[in-house]
C-alpha cells in the first residue's frame, strides 16, 4: 500500500463539475479513502454504475475505472447484468435520491429483495439537484423548493429502512458531517456480500440550501450535526421528538444467500442432471 492516501491516483485528470461546498466532494473523497485503506492500489476490481444527476457524476468519467453511465434511474438494472456476468467484481452504484428512490425505486426494492450482491451509495441531498431543485421523495416536510414555494406537503421517504424491509444485508445512514463513520461503513460494506445500501445525507447549497433557508454549506453541515440522532437513541423517542431529525447509524447487518449464489447453484445442478440423462 502506498505511504499516504492520495485521491489523485484514483481520479482522471479532469475538472470536477460540482459546485463549491457541495457534499458530493466528501462522499467521493471518503469512498476513495475507504478503498485505499482496504488495500486497493487501483480500481481494477471494481465496476461502477450510475444514472443521471449531480451525484451520478461521482464515478463516471472521473474514476480511473470501468464505469457505466445509464439513463436516469436505471443504474441498478445495469449493475444487475454486470454482477451476474462477473460475480467476482465489486459492483458499486452511485446515485442521487431522485435517481435511486424516485424514478429508480422499483429497481432498488427488487435488487434488495433478490439480495443482489452490489453496494448502492445514495447521496441524499433531499432534492433534484441537477435540474434546479425540484421537490423529491426525500424532501423534508414543509420545505421550500422550486416546485413547492409554500413548503412541501408530503412526508419524506425513509430509504435506509425501506432497504431493510426489502431484504438488504446491510443498510446504514450517515451525513457528510460524519465522514469517519461513513468511511468505516463503506469499508464494512465493501467487504460484505449481498445487497448493501448506504444513504448519505448531503448538502446541496445551490439547489436546496438557499431556498430551504440555509445561508451556506457550513450552515447545512451544522444542521446535520445538531439534528443527527444515533438509531440506538431513538427507541424511546416519540414521533414528535423525531420530527425533522436525521436518524443515523446501521439499520441492519445480516447474511442471506445472494441471487448470484442461487443462480450458479441451479446452473451446476442443471448441468449435473443433464450429464446424467
Ligand atoms: C427519464 C428522465 N426523466 C427526467 C430526467 C431529468 N432529470 C435529470 S437529473 C434529474 C434528477 C436528479 O436528482 P437526483 O437523482 O436526486 O440527483 P442530484 O442531482 O440531486 O444529485 C432529473 C429529474 C432525465 N434525465 N431522464
Ligand atoms: S447543484 Fe447541488 S448537488 Fe449539484 S453540484 Fe451543485 S451543490 Fe452539488
Ligand atoms: Mg438529489
Tab-separated table of C-alpha atoms and ligand atoms in Angstrom:
chain	number	residue	atom	x	y	z
A	1	UNK	CA	0.000	0.000	0.000
A	2	UNK	CA	1.283	3.493	-0.870
A	3	UNK	CA	2.575	5.548	2.112
A	4	UNK	CA	-0.229	8.088	2.288
A	5	UNK	CA	-3.651	8.404	0.719
A	6	UNK	CA	-3.752	10.490	-2.422
A	7	UNK	CA	-7.131	10.860	-4.111
A	8	UNK	CA	-5.418	11.841	-7.371
A	9	UNK	CA	-4.233	8.367	-8.224
A	10	UNK	CA	-7.838	7.120	-8.402
A	11	UNK	CA	-9.038	10.085	-10.493
A	12	UNK	CA	-8.624	11.020	-14.129
A	13	UNK	CA	-7.112	14.427	-14.762
A	14	UNK	CA	-10.462	16.155	-15.336
A	15	UNK	CA	-12.137	19.134	-13.711
A	16	UNK	CA	-14.901	18.005	-11.342
A	17	UNK	CA	-18.335	19.528	-12.125
A	18	UNK	CA	-19.597	20.085	-8.564
A	19	UNK	CA	-20.445	23.475	-7.008
A	20	UNK	CA	-18.199	24.853	-4.240
A	21	UNK	CA	-19.291	23.462	-0.857
A	22	UNK	CA	-21.200	20.509	-2.345
A	23	UNK	CA	-21.337	17.404	-0.146
A	24	UNK	CA	-20.528	15.196	-3.128
A	25	UNK	CA	-16.833	16.061	-2.671
A	26	UNK	CA	-16.968	14.474	0.799
A	27	UNK	CA	-18.705	11.332	-0.475
A	28	UNK	CA	-16.214	10.920	-3.306
A	29	UNK	CA	-13.188	11.501	-1.078
A	30	UNK	CA	-14.482	9.237	1.693
A	31	UNK	CA	-15.249	6.393	-0.702
A	32	UNK	CA	-11.796	6.523	-2.272
A	33	UNK	CA	-10.114	6.766	1.123
A	34	UNK	CA	-12.030	3.634	2.220
A	35	UNK	CA	-10.910	1.827	-0.940
A	36	UNK	CA	-7.307	2.858	-0.242
A	37	UNK	CA	-7.477	1.735	3.381
A	38	UNK	CA	-8.796	-1.661	2.308
A	39	UNK	CA	-5.558	-2.030	0.332
A	40	UNK	CA	-6.812	-1.477	-3.222
A	41	UNK	CA	-3.987	0.244	-5.079
A	42	UNK	CA	-6.323	0.865	-8.022
A	43	UNK	CA	-9.970	0.346	-9.011
A	44	UNK	CA	-9.425	-2.625	-11.340
A	45	UNK	CA	-11.509	-4.917	-9.103
A	46	UNK	CA	-14.468	-2.513	-9.242
A	47	UNK	CA	-17.166	-1.670	-11.776
A	48	UNK	CA	-19.260	1.457	-11.192
A	49	UNK	CA	-22.763	2.134	-12.461
A	50	UNK	CA	-24.583	5.437	-12.136
A	51	UNK	CA	-27.643	7.137	-13.584
A	52	UNK	CA	-28.332	10.842	-14.132
A	53	UNK	CA	-27.961	13.706	-11.649
A	54	UNK	CA	-25.113	15.522	-9.865
A	55	UNK	CA	-24.457	12.509	-7.598
A	56	UNK	CA	-24.324	10.195	-10.584
A	57	UNK	CA	-21.228	12.053	-11.783
A	58	UNK	CA	-19.198	10.678	-8.859
A	59	UNK	CA	-17.664	7.663	-10.632
A	60	UNK	CA	-18.034	8.416	-14.301
A	61	UNK	CA	-15.892	9.620	-16.043
A	62	UNK	CA	-13.742	10.734	-13.089
A	63	UNK	CA	-12.671	7.422	-11.502
A	64	UNK	CA	-9.846	5.563	-13.248
A	65	UNK	CA	-12.127	2.542	-13.557
A	66	UNK	CA	-14.663	0.742	-15.699
A	67	UNK	CA	-17.938	2.569	-15.281
A	68	UNK	CA	-21.328	2.785	-16.973
A	69	UNK	CA	-23.432	5.928	-17.069
A	70	UNK	CA	-27.005	4.734	-17.580
A	71	UNK	CA	-30.311	6.543	-18.179
A	72	UNK	CA	-31.909	8.195	-15.140
A	73	UNK	CA	-32.902	5.583	-12.538
A	74	UNK	CA	-31.553	2.597	-14.445
A	75	UNK	CA	-28.164	2.083	-12.818
A	76	UNK	CA	-29.331	-0.888	-10.726
A	77	UNK	CA	-30.636	-2.927	-13.717
A	78	UNK	CA	-27.295	-2.386	-15.467
A	79	UNK	CA	-25.433	-3.301	-12.270
A	80	UNK	CA	-27.540	-6.472	-12.101
A	81	UNK	CA	-26.264	-7.563	-15.506
A	82	UNK	CA	-22.654	-6.761	-14.605
A	83	UNK	CA	-22.819	-8.667	-11.301
A	84	UNK	CA	-24.461	-11.750	-12.856
A	85	UNK	CA	-21.760	-11.940	-15.535
A	86	UNK	CA	-18.779	-11.004	-13.374
A	87	UNK	CA	-19.645	-12.057	-9.806
A	88	UNK	CA	-16.025	-11.748	-8.662
A	89	UNK	CA	-16.002	-7.945	-9.159
A	90	UNK	CA	-17.109	-5.287	-6.663
A	91	UNK	CA	-20.076	-3.655	-8.356
A	92	UNK	CA	-20.860	-0.250	-6.875
A	93	UNK	CA	-23.777	2.027	-7.775
A	94	UNK	CA	-23.645	5.750	-7.034
A	95	UNK	CA	-26.765	7.863	-7.410
A	96	UNK	CA	-28.905	10.633	-6.050
A	97	UNK	CA	-32.106	10.301	-4.058
A	98	UNK	CA	-34.155	11.056	-7.183
A	99	UNK	CA	-32.252	8.501	-9.209
A	100	UNK	CA	-32.320	5.666	-6.662
A	101	UNK	CA	-35.632	6.060	-4.792
A	102	UNK	CA	-37.551	8.348	-7.174
A	103	UNK	CA	-37.529	7.151	-10.764
A	104	UNK	CA	-35.423	4.078	-9.891
A	105	UNK	CA	-37.402	2.996	-6.828
A	106	UNK	CA	-38.713	-0.337	-8.127
A	107	UNK	CA	-35.231	-1.488	-9.167
A	108	UNK	CA	-33.922	-0.594	-5.709
A	109	UNK	CA	-36.602	-2.661	-3.954
A	110	UNK	CA	-36.208	-5.663	-6.228
A	111	UNK	CA	-32.404	-5.677	-6.006
A	112	UNK	CA	-32.685	-5.750	-2.196
A	113	UNK	CA	-35.371	-8.467	-2.364
A	114	UNK	CA	-33.201	-10.600	-4.647
A	115	UNK	CA	-30.184	-9.875	-2.475
A	116	UNK	CA	-28.130	-8.850	-5.465
A	117	UNK	CA	-24.502	-8.536	-4.393
A	118	UNK	CA	-23.941	-4.873	-5.095
A	119	UNK	CA	-23.218	-1.807	-2.981
A	120	UNK	CA	-25.520	1.177	-3.556
A	121	UNK	CA	-24.343	4.547	-2.239
A	122	UNK	CA	-27.160	7.093	-2.405
A	123	UNK	CA	-26.345	10.768	-1.974
A	124	UNK	CA	-29.488	12.170	-0.394
A	125	UNK	CA	-29.398	15.929	-0.932
A	126	UNK	CA	-33.185	15.947	-0.421
A	127	UNK	CA	-33.901	17.434	-3.826
A	128	UNK	CA	-33.497	17.000	-7.596
A	129	UNK	CA	-30.237	18.953	-7.609
A	130	UNK	CA	-29.019	18.869	-11.191
A	131	UNK	CA	-32.322	20.023	-12.648
A	132	UNK	CA	-32.574	23.051	-10.358
A	133	UNK	CA	-34.010	21.950	-7.018
A	134	UNK	CA	-37.426	20.371	-7.512
A	135	UNK	CA	-39.111	18.559	-4.609
A	136	UNK	CA	-38.066	14.893	-4.279
A	137	UNK	CA	-39.475	11.877	-2.381
A	138	UNK	CA	-36.833	12.610	0.275
A	139	UNK	CA	-37.542	16.328	0.801
A	140	UNK	CA	-38.370	17.034	4.468
A	141	UNK	CA	-41.957	18.108	5.198
A	142	UNK	CA	-42.732	21.816	4.827
A	143	UNK	CA	-39.552	22.689	2.899
A	144	UNK	CA	-39.420	25.347	0.198
A	145	UNK	CA	-38.160	24.090	-3.161
A	146	UNK	CA	-38.619	25.402	-6.719
A	147	UNK	CA	-41.794	23.317	-7.109
A	148	UNK	CA	-43.092	23.829	-3.547
A	149	UNK	CA	-42.695	27.580	-2.987
A	150	UNK	CA	-45.033	27.451	0.043
A	151	UNK	CA	-43.391	24.356	1.522
A	152	UNK	CA	-43.554	20.663	0.627
A	153	UNK	CA	-46.704	18.872	1.759
A	154	UNK	CA	-45.626	15.203	1.641
A	155	UNK	CA	-43.752	13.172	4.236
A	156	UNK	CA	-40.245	12.090	3.143
A	157	UNK	CA	-39.280	8.516	2.394
A	158	UNK	CA	-37.007	6.612	4.802
A	159	UNK	CA	-34.789	4.879	2.223
A	160	UNK	CA	-32.461	3.161	4.721
A	161	UNK	CA	-35.410	1.475	6.458
A	162	UNK	CA	-37.063	0.622	3.150
A	163	UNK	CA	-33.875	-1.256	2.203
A	164	UNK	CA	-34.144	-3.294	5.424
A	165	UNK	CA	-37.788	-4.188	4.773
A	166	UNK	CA	-36.989	-5.179	1.192
A	167	UNK	CA	-34.240	-7.605	2.270
A	168	UNK	CA	-30.877	-5.794	2.192
A	169	UNK	CA	-27.948	-7.448	4.010
A	170	UNK	CA	-26.604	-4.087	5.119
A	171	UNK	CA	-28.247	-0.702	5.420
A	172	UNK	CA	-26.848	2.438	7.024
A	173	UNK	CA	-27.391	6.185	7.016
A	174	UNK	CA	-24.804	8.880	7.715
A	175	UNK	CA	-24.361	12.507	6.773
A	176	UNK	CA	-21.479	14.394	5.197
A	177	UNK	CA	-20.835	15.813	8.692
A	178	UNK	CA	-19.895	12.275	9.810
A	179	UNK	CA	-17.110	11.296	7.363
A	180	UNK	CA	-15.303	8.941	9.781
A	181	UNK	CA	-18.430	6.890	10.439
A	182	UNK	CA	-19.190	6.932	6.734
A	183	UNK	CA	-15.732	5.666	5.886
A	184	UNK	CA	-15.935	2.761	8.358
A	185	UNK	CA	-19.361	1.907	6.993
A	186	UNK	CA	-18.131	1.911	3.385
A	187	UNK	CA	-15.193	-0.329	4.333
A	188	UNK	CA	-17.526	-2.788	6.036
A	189	UNK	CA	-19.993	-2.730	3.149
A	190	UNK	CA	-17.302	-3.367	0.514
A	191	UNK	CA	-16.161	-6.448	2.464
A	192	UNK	CA	-19.692	-7.846	2.822
A	193	UNK	CA	-21.723	-9.935	0.382
A	194	UNK	CA	-25.314	-9.339	-0.673
A	195	UNK	CA	-27.248	-6.139	-1.228
A	196	UNK	CA	-25.669	-3.290	0.717
A	197	UNK	CA	-27.088	0.207	0.951
A	198	UNK	CA	-25.552	3.379	2.350
A	199	UNK	CA	-27.530	6.612	2.370
A	200	UNK	CA	-25.500	9.793	2.831
A	201	UNK	CA	-27.489	12.908	3.707
A	202	UNK	CA	-25.542	15.589	1.892
A	203	UNK	CA	-25.578	19.346	1.459
A	204	UNK	CA	-26.591	20.900	-1.841
A	205	UNK	CA	-26.077	24.599	-1.072
A	206	UNK	CA	-27.015	25.651	-4.619
A	207	UNK	CA	-30.342	23.989	-5.368
A	208	UNK	CA	-31.587	23.062	-1.880
A	209	UNK	CA	-29.886	25.136	0.808
A	210	UNK	CA	-30.616	28.633	-0.470
A	211	UNK	CA	-34.348	28.026	-0.784
A	212	UNK	CA	-34.658	25.944	2.381
A	213	UNK	CA	-33.228	28.824	4.417
A	214	UNK	CA	-29.525	27.949	4.809
A	215	UNK	CA	-27.012	30.711	4.184
A	216	UNK	CA	-24.242	28.397	3.021
A	217	UNK	CA	-22.830	24.857	3.090
A	218	UNK	CA	-21.360	25.346	6.581
A	219	UNK	CA	-24.818	26.106	7.989
A	220	UNK	CA	-26.150	22.901	6.440
A	221	UNK	CA	-23.351	20.853	7.983
A	222	UNK	CA	-24.141	22.426	11.366
A	223	UNK	CA	-27.785	21.442	10.875
A	224	UNK	CA	-26.731	17.841	10.128
A	225	UNK	CA	-24.566	17.715	13.258
A	226	UNK	CA	-27.213	19.229	15.518
A	227	UNK	CA	-30.076	17.084	14.248
A	228	UNK	CA	-28.425	13.704	13.708
A	229	UNK	CA	-29.516	11.122	16.282
A	230	UNK	CA	-27.925	7.647	16.532
A	231	UNK	CA	-30.541	4.986	15.807
A	232	UNK	CA	-29.959	3.330	19.215
A	233	UNK	CA	-31.158	6.504	20.947
A	234	UNK	CA	-34.411	6.714	19.019
A	235	UNK	CA	-36.207	3.742	20.587
A	236	UNK	CA	-37.610	5.720	23.496
A	237	UNK	CA	-38.282	8.871	21.465
A	238	UNK	CA	-41.748	9.838	20.316
A	239	UNK	CA	-42.702	10.567	16.713
A	240	UNK	CA	-42.971	14.218	17.671
A	241	UNK	CA	-39.439	14.274	19.122
A	242	UNK	CA	-38.111	12.646	15.960
A	243	UNK	CA	-39.713	15.181	13.609
A	244	UNK	CA	-37.098	16.676	11.251
A	245	UNK	CA	-34.318	14.628	12.872
A	246	UNK	CA	-31.820	12.633	10.810
A	247	UNK	CA	-31.537	9.123	12.202
A	248	UNK	CA	-28.000	7.883	11.612
A	249	UNK	CA	-26.329	4.516	12.113
A	250	UNK	CA	-26.587	0.949	10.933
A	251	UNK	CA	-30.115	-0.396	10.467
A	252	UNK	CA	-29.271	-3.982	9.536
A	253	UNK	CA	-26.273	-6.272	9.116
A	254	UNK	CA	-27.060	-9.871	8.193
A	255	UNK	CA	-26.136	-12.724	5.873
A	256	UNK	CA	-28.582	-14.134	3.297
A	257	UNK	CA	-27.890	-16.210	0.212
A	258	UNK	CA	-27.430	-13.946	-2.780
A	259	UNK	CA	-29.163	-14.253	-6.128
A	260	UNK	CA	-25.780	-14.969	-7.743
A	261	UNK	CA	-25.173	-17.888	-5.345
A	262	UNK	CA	-28.658	-19.233	-6.080
A	263	UNK	CA	-28.339	-18.921	-9.853
A	264	UNK	CA	-24.889	-20.514	-10.039
A	265	UNK	CA	-26.085	-23.382	-7.779
A	266	UNK	CA	-29.014	-24.022	-10.133
A	267	UNK	CA	-26.739	-23.928	-13.189
A	268	UNK	CA	-24.468	-26.519	-11.522
A	269	UNK	CA	-27.447	-28.718	-10.639
A	270	UNK	CA	-28.903	-28.427	-14.149
A	271	UNK	CA	-25.539	-29.324	-15.719
A	272	UNK	CA	-25.187	-32.323	-13.420
A	273	UNK	CA	-28.676	-33.610	-14.190
A	274	UNK	CA	-28.189	-33.012	-17.953
A	275	UNK	CA	-25.000	-35.103	-17.736
A	276	UNK	CA	-26.934	-37.949	-16.109
A	277	UNK	CA	-29.543	-38.071	-18.899
B	1	LIG	C1	-36.213	9.772	-17.815
B	1	LIG	C2	-35.712	11.081	-17.308
B	1	LIG	N1	-36.541	11.877	-16.602
B	1	LIG	C3	-36.093	13.053	-16.107
B	1	LIG	C4	-34.814	13.453	-16.357
B	1	LIG	C5	-34.340	14.800	-15.839
B	1	LIG	N2	-33.504	14.656	-14.690
B	1	LIG	C6	-32.146	14.629	-14.806
B	1	LIG	S1	-31.379	14.517	-13.325
B	1	LIG	C7	-32.859	14.532	-12.520
B	1	LIG	C8	-32.963	14.476	-11.018
B	1	LIG	C9	-31.701	14.185	-10.337
B	1	LIG	O1	-31.925	14.139	-8.969
B	1	LIG	P1	-31.089	13.191	-8.060
B	1	LIG	O2	-31.084	11.810	-8.598
B	1	LIG	O3	-31.543	13.352	-6.668
B	1	LIG	O4	-29.596	13.719	-8.262
B	1	LIG	P2	-28.920	15.071	-7.734
B	1	LIG	O5	-28.754	15.924	-8.940
B	1	LIG	O6	-29.800	15.676	-6.714
B	1	LIG	O7	-27.620	14.598	-7.157
B	1	LIG	C10	-33.938	14.602	-13.388
B	1	LIG	C11	-35.353	14.644	-12.972
B	1	LIG	C12	-33.971	12.600	-17.108
B	1	LIG	N3	-32.702	12.902	-17.342
B	1	LIG	N4	-34.459	11.429	-17.568
B	2	LIG	S1	-26.457	21.559	-7.678
B	2	LIG	FE1	-26.249	20.874	-5.559
B	2	LIG	S2	-25.791	18.652	-5.671
B	2	LIG	FE2	-25.411	19.562	-7.691
B	2	LIG	S3	-23.215	20.025	-7.683
B	2	LIG	FE3	-24.304	21.898	-7.069
B	2	LIG	S4	-24.353	21.817	-4.833
B	2	LIG	FE4	-23.847	19.760	-5.556
B	3	LIG	MG1	-30.823	14.604	-5.168
